[in-house]
Coordinates of C-alpha atoms (C1' of nucleotides) in Angstrom, one line a residue:
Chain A
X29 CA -77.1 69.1 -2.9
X30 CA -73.8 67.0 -2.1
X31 CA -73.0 66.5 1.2
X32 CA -70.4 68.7 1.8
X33 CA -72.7 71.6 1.8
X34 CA -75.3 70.0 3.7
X35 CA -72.4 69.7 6.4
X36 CA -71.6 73.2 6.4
X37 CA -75.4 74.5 6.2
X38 CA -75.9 72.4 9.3
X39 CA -72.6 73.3 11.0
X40 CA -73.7 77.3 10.4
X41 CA -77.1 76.3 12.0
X42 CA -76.1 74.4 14.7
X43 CA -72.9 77.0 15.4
X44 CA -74.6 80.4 15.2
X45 CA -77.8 78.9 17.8
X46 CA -75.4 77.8 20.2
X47 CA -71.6 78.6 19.5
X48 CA -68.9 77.1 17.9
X49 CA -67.3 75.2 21.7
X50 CA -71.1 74.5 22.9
X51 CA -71.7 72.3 19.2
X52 CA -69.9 68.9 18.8
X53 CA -69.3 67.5 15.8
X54 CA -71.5 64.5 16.7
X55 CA -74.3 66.5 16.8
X56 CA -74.1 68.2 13.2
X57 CA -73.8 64.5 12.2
X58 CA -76.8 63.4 13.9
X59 CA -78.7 66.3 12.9
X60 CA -77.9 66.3 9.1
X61 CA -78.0 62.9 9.5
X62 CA -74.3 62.2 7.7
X63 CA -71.7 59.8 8.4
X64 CA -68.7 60.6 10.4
X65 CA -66.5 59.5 7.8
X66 CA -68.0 61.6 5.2
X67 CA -67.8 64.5 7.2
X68 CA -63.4 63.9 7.8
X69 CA -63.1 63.0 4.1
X70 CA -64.0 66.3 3.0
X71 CA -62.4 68.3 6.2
X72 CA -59.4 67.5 7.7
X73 CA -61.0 68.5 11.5
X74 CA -63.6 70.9 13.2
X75 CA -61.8 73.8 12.3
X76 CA -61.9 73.1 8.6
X77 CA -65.3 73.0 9.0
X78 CA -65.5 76.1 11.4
X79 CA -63.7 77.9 8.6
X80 CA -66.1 76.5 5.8
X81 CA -69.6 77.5 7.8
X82 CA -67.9 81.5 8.2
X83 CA -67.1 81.7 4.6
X84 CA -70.5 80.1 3.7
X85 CA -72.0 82.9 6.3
X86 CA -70.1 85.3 4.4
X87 CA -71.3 85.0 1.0
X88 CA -74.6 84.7 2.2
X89 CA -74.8 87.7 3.9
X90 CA -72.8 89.8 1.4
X91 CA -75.4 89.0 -1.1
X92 CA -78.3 90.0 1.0
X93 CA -76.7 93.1 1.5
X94 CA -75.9 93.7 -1.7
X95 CA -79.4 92.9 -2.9
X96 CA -81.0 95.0 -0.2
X97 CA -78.6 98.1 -1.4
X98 CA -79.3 97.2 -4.9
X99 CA -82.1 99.5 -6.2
X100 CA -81.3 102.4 -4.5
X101 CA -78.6 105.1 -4.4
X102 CA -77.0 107.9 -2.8
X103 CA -78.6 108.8 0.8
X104 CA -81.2 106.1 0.0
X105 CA -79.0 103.4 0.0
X106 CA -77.7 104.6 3.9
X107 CA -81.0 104.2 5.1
X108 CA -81.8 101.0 3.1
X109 CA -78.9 99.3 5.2
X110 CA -80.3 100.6 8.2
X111 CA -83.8 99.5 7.2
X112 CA -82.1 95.8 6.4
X113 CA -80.7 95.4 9.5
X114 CA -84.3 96.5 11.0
X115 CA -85.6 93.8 9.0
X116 CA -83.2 91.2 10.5
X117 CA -83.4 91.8 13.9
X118 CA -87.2 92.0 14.0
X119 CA -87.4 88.4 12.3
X120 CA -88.6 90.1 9.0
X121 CA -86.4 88.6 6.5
X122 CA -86.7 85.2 5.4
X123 CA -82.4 85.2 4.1
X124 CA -80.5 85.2 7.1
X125 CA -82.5 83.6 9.9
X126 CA -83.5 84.1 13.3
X127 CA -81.2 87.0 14.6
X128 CA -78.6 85.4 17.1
X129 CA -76.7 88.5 16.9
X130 CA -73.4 88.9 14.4
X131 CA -72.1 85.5 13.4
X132 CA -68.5 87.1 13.0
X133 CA -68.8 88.8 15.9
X134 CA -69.9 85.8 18.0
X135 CA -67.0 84.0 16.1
X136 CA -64.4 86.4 17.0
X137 CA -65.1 86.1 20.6
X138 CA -64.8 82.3 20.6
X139 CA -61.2 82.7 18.6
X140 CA -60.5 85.4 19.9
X141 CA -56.8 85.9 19.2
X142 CA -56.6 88.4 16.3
X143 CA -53.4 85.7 14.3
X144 CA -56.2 82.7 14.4
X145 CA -57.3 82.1 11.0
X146 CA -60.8 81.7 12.0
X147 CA -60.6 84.8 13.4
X148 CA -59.0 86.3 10.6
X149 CA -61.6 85.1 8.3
X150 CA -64.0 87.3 10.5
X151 CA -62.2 90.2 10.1
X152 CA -62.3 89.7 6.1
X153 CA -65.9 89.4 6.7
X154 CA -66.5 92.7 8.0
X155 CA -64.0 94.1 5.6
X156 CA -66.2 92.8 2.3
X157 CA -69.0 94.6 4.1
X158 CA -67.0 97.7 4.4
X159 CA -66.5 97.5 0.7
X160 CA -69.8 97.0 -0.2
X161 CA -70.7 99.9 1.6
X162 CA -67.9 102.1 0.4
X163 CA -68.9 101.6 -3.0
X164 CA -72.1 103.3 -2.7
X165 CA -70.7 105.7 -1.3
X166 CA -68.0 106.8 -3.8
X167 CA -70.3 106.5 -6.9
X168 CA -72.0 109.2 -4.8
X169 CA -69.7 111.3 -3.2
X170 CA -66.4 112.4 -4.8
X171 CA -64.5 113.6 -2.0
X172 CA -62.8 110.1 -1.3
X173 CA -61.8 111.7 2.7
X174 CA -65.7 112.4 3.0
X175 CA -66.2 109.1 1.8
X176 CA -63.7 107.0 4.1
X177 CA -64.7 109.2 7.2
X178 CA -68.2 108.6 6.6
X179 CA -68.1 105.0 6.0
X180 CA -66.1 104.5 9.3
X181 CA -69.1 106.2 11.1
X182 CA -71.6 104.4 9.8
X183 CA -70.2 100.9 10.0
X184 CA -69.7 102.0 13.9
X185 CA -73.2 102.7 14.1
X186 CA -74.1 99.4 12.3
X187 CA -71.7 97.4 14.8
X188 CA -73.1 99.1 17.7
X189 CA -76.8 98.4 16.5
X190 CA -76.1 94.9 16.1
X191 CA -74.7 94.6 19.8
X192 CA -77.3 96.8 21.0
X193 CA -79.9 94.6 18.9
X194 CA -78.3 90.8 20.3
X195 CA -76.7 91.7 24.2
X196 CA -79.8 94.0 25.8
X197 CA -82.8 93.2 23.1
X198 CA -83.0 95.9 21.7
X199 CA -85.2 95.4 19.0
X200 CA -85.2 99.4 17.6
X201 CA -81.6 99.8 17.7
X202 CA -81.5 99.5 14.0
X203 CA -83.3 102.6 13.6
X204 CA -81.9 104.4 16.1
X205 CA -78.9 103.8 14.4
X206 CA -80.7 105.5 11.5
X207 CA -81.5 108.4 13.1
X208 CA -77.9 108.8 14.0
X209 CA -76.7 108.0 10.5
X210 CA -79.1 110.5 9.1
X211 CA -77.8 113.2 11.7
X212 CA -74.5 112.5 10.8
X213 CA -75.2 112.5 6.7
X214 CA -76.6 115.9 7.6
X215 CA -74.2 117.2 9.6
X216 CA -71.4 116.2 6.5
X217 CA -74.2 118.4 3.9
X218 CA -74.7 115.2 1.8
Chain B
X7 CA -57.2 87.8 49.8
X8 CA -59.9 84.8 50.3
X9 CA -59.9 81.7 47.9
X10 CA -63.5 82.5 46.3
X11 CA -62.3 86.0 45.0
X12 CA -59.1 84.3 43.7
X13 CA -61.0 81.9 41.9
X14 CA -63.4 84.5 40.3
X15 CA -60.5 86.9 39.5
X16 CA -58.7 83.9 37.9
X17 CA -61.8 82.5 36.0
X18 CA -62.2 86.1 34.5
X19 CA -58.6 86.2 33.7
X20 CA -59.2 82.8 31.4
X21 CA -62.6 83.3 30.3
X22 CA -62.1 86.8 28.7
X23 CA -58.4 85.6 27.2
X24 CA -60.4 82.2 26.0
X25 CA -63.7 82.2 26.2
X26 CA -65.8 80.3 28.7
X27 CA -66.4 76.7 26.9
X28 CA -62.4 76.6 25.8
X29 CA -61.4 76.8 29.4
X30 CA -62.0 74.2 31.7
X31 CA -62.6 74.1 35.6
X32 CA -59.6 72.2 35.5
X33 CA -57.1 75.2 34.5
X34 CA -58.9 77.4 36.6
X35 CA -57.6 75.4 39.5
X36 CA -54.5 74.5 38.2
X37 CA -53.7 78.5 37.4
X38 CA -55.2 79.4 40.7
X39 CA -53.3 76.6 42.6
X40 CA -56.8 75.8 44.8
X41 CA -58.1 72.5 45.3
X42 CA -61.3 71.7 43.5
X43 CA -62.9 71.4 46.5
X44 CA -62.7 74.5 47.5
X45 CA -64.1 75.8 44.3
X46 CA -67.3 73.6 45.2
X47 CA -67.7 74.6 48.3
X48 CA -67.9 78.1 47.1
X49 CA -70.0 77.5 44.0
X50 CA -72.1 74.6 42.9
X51 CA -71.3 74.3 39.5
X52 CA -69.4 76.3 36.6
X53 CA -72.2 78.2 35.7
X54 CA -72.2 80.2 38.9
X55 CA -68.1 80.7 38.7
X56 CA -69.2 82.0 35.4
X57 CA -71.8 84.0 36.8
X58 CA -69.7 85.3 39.4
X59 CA -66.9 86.0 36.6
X60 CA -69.2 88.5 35.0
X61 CA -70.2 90.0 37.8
X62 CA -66.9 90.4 39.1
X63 CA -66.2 92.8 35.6
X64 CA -69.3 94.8 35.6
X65 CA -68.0 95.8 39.0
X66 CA -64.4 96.5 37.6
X67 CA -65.6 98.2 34.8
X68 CA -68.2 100.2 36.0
X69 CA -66.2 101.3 38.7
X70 CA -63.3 102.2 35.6
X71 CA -65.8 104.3 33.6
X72 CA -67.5 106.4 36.6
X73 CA -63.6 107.2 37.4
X74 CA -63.0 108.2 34.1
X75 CA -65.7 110.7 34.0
X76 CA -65.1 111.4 37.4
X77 CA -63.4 115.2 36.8
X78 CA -65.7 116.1 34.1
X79 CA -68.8 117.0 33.0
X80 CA -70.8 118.2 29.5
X81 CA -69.2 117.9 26.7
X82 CA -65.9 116.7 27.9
X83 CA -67.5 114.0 29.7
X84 CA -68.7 112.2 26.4
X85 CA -65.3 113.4 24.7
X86 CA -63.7 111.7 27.9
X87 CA -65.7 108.5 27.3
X88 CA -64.1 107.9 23.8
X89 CA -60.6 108.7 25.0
X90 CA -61.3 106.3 27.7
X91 CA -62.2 103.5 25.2
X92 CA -58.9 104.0 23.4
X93 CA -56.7 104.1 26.2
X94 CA -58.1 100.7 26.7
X95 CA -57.5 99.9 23.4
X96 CA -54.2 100.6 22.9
X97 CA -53.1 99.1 26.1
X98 CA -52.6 102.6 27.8
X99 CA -55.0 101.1 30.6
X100 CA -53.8 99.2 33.7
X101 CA -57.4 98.4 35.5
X102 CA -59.1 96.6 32.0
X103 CA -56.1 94.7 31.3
X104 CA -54.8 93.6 27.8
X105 CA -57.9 94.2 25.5
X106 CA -59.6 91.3 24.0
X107 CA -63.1 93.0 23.0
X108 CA -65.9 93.2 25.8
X109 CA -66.1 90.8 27.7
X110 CA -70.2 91.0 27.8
X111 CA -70.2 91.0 24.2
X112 CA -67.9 88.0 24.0
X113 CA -70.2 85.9 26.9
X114 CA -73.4 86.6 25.2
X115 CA -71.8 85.3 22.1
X116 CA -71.4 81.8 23.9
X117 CA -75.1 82.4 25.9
X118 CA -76.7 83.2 23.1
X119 CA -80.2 83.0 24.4
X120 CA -81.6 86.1 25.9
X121 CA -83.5 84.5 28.4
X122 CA -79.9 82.5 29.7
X123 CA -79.4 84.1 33.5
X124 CA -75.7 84.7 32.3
X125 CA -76.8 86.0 29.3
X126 CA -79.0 88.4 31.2
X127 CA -76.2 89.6 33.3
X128 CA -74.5 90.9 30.0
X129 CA -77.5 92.9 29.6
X130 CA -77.5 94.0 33.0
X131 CA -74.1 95.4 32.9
X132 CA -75.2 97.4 29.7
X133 CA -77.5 99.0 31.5
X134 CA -75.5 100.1 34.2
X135 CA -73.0 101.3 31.9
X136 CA -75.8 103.0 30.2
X137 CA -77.2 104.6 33.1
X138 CA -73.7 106.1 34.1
X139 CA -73.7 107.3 30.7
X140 CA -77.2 109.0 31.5
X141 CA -76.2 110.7 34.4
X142 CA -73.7 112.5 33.1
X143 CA -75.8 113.8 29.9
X144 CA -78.9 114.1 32.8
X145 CA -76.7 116.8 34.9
X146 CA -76.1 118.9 31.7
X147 CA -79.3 118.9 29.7
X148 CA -82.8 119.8 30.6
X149 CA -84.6 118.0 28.0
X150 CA -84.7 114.6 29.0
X151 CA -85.9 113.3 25.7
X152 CA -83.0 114.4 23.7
X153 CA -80.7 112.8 26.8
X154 CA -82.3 109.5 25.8
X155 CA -81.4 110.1 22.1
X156 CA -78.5 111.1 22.9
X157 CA -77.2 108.5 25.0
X158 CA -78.9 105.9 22.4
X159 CA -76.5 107.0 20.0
X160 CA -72.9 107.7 21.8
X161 CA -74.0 104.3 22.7
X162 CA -74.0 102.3 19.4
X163 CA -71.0 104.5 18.4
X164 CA -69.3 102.9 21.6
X165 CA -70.3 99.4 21.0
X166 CA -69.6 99.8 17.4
X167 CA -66.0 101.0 18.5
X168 CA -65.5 97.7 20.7
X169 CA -66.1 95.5 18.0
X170 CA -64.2 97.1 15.5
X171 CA -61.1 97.2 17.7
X172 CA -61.7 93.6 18.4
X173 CA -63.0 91.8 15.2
X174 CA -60.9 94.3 12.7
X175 CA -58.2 95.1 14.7
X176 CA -59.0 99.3 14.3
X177 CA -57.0 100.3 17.4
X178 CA -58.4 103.9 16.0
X179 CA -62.3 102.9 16.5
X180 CA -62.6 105.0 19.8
X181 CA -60.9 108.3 18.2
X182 CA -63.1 107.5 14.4
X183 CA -66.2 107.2 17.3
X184 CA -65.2 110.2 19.0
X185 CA -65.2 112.8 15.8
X186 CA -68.7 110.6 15.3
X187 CA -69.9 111.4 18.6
X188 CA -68.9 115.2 18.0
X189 CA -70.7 115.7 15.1
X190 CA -73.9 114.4 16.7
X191 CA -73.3 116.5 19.6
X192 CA -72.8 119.4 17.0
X193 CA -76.1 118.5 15.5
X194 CA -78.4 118.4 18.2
X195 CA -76.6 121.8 19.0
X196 CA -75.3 121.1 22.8
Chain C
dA1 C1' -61.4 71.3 74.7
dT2 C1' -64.1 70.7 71.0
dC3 C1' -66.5 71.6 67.0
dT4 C1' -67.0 73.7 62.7
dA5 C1' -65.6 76.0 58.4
dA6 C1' -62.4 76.3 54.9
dG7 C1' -58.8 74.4 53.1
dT8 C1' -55.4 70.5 50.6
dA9 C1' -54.4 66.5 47.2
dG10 C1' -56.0 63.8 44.1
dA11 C1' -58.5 59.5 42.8
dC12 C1' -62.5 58.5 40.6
dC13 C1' -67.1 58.5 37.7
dG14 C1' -69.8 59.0 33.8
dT15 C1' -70.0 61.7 29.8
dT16 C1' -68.6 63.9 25.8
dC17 C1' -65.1 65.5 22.8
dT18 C1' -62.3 65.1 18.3
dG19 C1' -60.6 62.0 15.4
dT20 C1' -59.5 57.0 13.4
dC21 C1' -60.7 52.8 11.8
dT22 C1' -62.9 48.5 9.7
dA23 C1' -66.2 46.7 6.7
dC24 C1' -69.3 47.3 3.4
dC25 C1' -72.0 49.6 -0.7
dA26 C1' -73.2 52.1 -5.1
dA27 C1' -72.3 54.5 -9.3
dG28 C1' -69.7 56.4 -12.9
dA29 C1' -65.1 56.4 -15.8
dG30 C1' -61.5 54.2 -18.2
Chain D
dC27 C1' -64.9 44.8 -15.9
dT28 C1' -62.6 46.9 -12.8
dC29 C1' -61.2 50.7 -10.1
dT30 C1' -61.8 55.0 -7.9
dT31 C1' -64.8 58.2 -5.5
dG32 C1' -68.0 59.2 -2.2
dG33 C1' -70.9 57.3 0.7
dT34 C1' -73.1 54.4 5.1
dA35 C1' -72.9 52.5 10.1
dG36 C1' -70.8 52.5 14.0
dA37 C1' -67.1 50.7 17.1
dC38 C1' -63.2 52.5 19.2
dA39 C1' -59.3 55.3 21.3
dG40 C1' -57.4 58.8 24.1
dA41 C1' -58.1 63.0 26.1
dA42 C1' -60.8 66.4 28.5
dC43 C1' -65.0 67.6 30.5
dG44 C1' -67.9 68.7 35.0
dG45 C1' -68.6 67.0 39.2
dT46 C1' -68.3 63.8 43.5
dC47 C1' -65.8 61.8 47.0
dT48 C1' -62.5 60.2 50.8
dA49 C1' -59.1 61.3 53.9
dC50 C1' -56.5 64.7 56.0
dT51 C1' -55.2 69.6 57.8
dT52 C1' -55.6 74.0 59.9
dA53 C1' -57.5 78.0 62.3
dG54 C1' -61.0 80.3 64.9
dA55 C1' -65.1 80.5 67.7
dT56 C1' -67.7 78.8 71.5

DNA sequence: ATCTAAGTAGACCGTTCTGTCTACCAAGAG
DNA sequence: CTCTTGGTAGACAGAACGGTCTACTTAGAT
């Protein structure tokens, strides 16, 4: 693997343990074991790398959930994201790590002007999500409204479960979540 | 008003606009105008301005929401919630200030470790929002297991509507929560 | 009258931060 | 063969960090 990645794996690491502010850029050197000038010959500064670790974070976590949403359809496939995210918080899947809550979310706090690109970045994040989602649900549904009103609930739900899940603990939030989704799937007849 | 609550309402000011690693001790007292001190003689290090920081919110906030649901009760009092939420994020709010997501969520993004006292405050001001939450579903329905699954869910929706408003930008998330948190009231027929 | 608590200004300390720089090395391409 | 690219080790600079300290002031309480 060339060392450019290895910098950004170790910069995600080190970044969603303990925050972007709380990790120098000494320390993902030390702990990837890189040299300094390696690591300003392929970023111009931290935020280059900052920017690098989210979109890295991105890609791997669209792909899990596109994997996890891959064999299933229809109603199934809202309870198989529900069932992934249950998965994650309760250290049960092996792609994404030890939960430390939402990386974009904890990113968006630390930028937390809505013009930073870093920021912005975050906010693309959670739209690829939203697309990935949507796309089930329109090779399901045909009324588009249904569709757009019912993704918006559910990716509220997900939001919340995740904060739920990373602020007070709560482990079951996730499925919680679920039952909401479910109530909300059956209250829309679908 | 006394030097210590200046500094805390100060330090809140900059932490929830910043975040608590971007802004130094030094702005807080160059903001605030106090001598540093002052600010160690009232705390005896960061961490506890910090501490006292978040404190200091879960009092303003708590003391927002409980006025919010003050006049109402049942239904209206969860509908009141959500129109709540989007007064605040649409800047129709004077108490919360100029929204920049919630400020627990943001803090336990930079204390990510549950077991972090500061961290645990965020948790701790959950709760108490959740248990005003309670009180008003408590008061209007017997069964006191579908009040906990209830309030489980008109939670997550909340949360969920925080962090889309912040990380997305949906100034809407509180009104998309809302017709959310109707449905579900719909469904479990109350 | 005196003593204490709370305040001011700001120098200072050791540490850490991002970022630059020198000097050297290895390997593949023209 | 030489030259560029990507790499190493680590000193260094300048700023900012949290925190300590001295010296002085002010206002109440005893």
């Amino acid at each position: 693997m060339d060392k450019r990645e290895q910098l950004v794996r170790m910069a995600f690491d080190l970044f969603y343990r303990d925050g972007i502010h709380a990790v120098g850029i000494n320390r993902v050197l030390a702990e990837s074991g890189i040299a300094k000038k390696t690591l300003y010959h392929h970023f111009p500064g931290k935020n280059d790398l900052v920017a690098a670790a989210v979109e890295y974070r991105n890609q791997v976590f669209v792909q899990w959930l596109e994997q996890r949403l891959d064999a299933v359809t229809g109603r199934e496939a809202m309870m198989s994201l529900f069932d992934a995210l249950d998965d994650w918080f309760n250290g049960r899947d092996d792609d994404l790590q030890h939960f430390h809550g939402c990386f974009f979310i904890n990113v968006s706090a630390e930028f937390g002007d809505p013009e930073h690109p870093i920021h912005r970045l975050c906010a693309i994040h959670k739209q690829q999500v939203a697309a990935v989602v949507r796309q089930k649900l329109a090779v399901w549904l045909d009324d588009s409204d249904k569709v757009e009103a019912l993704l918006d609930m559910l990716l509220l739900l997900k939001e919340g479960a995740i904060v739920q899940a990373h602020v007070v603990g709560d482990k079951q939030a996730a499925l919680k979540a679920k039952g909401a989704a479910q109530a909300l799937l059956d209250a829309a007849r679908v």
